[in-house]
Coordinates of C-alpha atoms in Angstrom, one line a residue:
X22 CA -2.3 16.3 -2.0
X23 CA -1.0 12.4 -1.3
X24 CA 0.7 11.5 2.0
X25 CA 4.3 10.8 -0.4
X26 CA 3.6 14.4 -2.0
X27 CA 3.2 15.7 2.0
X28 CA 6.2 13.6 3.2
X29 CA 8.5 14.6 0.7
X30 CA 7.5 18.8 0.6
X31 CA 7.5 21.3 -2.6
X32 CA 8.4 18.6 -4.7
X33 CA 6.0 18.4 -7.4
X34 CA 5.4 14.6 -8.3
X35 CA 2.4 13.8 -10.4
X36 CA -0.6 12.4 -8.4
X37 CA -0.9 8.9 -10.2
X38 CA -3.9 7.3 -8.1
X39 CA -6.9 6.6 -10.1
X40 CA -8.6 5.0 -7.4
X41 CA -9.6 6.6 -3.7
X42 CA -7.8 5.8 -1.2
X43 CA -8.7 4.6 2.3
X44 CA -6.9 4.8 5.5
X45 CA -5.9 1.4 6.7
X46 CA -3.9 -0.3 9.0
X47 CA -2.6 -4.0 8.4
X48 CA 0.4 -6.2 8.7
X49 CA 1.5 -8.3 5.8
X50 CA 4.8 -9.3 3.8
X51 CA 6.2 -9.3 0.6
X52 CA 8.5 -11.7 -1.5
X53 CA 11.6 -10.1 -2.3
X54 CA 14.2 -12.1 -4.4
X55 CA 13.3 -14.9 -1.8
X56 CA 13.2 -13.1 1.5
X57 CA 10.0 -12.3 3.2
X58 CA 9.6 -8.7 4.4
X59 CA 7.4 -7.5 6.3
X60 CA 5.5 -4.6 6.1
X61 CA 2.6 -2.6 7.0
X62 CA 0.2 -0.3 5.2
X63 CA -0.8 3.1 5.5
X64 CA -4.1 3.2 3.2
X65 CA -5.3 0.9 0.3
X66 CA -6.9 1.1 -2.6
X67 CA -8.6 -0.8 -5.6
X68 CA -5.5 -0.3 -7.6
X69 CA -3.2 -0.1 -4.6
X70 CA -1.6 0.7 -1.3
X71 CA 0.5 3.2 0.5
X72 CA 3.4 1.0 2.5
X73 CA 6.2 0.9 4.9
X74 CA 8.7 -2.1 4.9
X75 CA 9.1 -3.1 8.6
X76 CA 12.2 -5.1 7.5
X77 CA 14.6 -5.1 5.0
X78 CA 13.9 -2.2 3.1
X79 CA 17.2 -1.8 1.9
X80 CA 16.1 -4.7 -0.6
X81 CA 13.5 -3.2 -2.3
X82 CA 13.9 -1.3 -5.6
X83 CA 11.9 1.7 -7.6
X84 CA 10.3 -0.9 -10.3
X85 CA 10.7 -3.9 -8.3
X86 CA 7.6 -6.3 -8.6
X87 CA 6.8 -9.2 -6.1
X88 CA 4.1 -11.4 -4.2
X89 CA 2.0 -9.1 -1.7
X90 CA 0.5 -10.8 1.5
X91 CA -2.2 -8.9 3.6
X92 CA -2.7 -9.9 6.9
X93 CA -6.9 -8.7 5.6
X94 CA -6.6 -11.8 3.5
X95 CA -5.7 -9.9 0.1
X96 CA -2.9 -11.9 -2.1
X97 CA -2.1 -10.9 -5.5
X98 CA 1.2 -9.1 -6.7
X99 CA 2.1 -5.6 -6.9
X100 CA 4.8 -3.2 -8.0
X101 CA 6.8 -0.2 -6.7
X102 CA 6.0 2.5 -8.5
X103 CA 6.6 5.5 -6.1
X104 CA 9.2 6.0 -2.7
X105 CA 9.2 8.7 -0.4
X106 CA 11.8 9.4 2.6
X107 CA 10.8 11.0 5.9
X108 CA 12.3 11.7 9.2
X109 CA 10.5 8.4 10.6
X110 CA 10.5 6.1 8.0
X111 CA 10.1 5.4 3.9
X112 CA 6.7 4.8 2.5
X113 CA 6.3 3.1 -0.8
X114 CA 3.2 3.5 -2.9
X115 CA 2.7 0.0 -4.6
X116 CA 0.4 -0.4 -7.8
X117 CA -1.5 -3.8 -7.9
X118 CA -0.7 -5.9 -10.6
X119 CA -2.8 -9.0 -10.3
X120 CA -5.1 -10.1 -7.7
X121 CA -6.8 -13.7 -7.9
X122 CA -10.3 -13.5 -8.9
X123 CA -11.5 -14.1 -5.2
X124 CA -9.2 -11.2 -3.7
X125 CA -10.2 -9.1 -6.4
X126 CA -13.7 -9.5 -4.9
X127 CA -12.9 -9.4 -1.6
X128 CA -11.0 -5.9 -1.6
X129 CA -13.7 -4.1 -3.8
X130 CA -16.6 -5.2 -0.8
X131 CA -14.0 -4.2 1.6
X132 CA -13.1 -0.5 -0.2
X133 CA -17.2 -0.5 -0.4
X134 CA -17.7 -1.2 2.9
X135 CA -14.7 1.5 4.0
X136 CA -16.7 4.2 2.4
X137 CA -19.6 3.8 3.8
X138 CA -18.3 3.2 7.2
X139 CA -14.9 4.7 8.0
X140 CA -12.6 3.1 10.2
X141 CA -11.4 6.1 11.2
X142 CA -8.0 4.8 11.8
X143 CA -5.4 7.1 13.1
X144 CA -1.9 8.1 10.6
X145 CA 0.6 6.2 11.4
X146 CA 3.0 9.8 10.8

């Protein structure tokens, strides 16, 4: 079961991921209708990330594409396609529209690396 299925209860949402997913924990920001917000992830994977919008979340839209920065050194865009409220926050699940060429090499060695040794990173929630 996903973290938004978990946050959000019985709901039944289809799981959409089609990559695996790695806990992971980094700072970064996003261009929305130009503002920078920040915001942090939760996991990543090859296709996309699980995040939480330190600021300005009230800006951000179901659908909504826009720039993605990683503090891991991953740029590319992505868009919303999944939002889930908790008690202690709202995580977004963001599907990864475009990487450059370099990025898109640099996160598959990263996921590669992840698997084989786990960071072991604590949830956030």
């Amino acid at each position: 079961m996903s973290k938004i299925n978990k946050l959000i209860g019985n709901m039944n949402i289809p799981e959409r991921r089609c990559f695996r997913r790695f806990p992971f924990a980094s700072n970064g920001c996003v261009m929305v209708n130009g503002v920078d917000v920040d915001i942090r992830t939760h996991d990543i994977s090859q296709g996309g990330a699980l995040v939480e919008f330190n600021t300005a979340p009230h800006l951000v839209a179901d659908g909504m594409s826009f720039p993605v920065y990683l503090n891991a050194g991953f740029i590319g865009s992505a868009t919303v396609c999944q939002r889930a409220v908790s008690k202690n926050c709202v995580l977004y699940g963001l599907k990864f529209d475009r990487f450059d060429f370099r990025t898109g090499q640099v996160l598959a060695e990263f996921l590669v690396r992840l698997e084989a040794y786990p960071l072991n990173i604590p949830a956030i929630h």
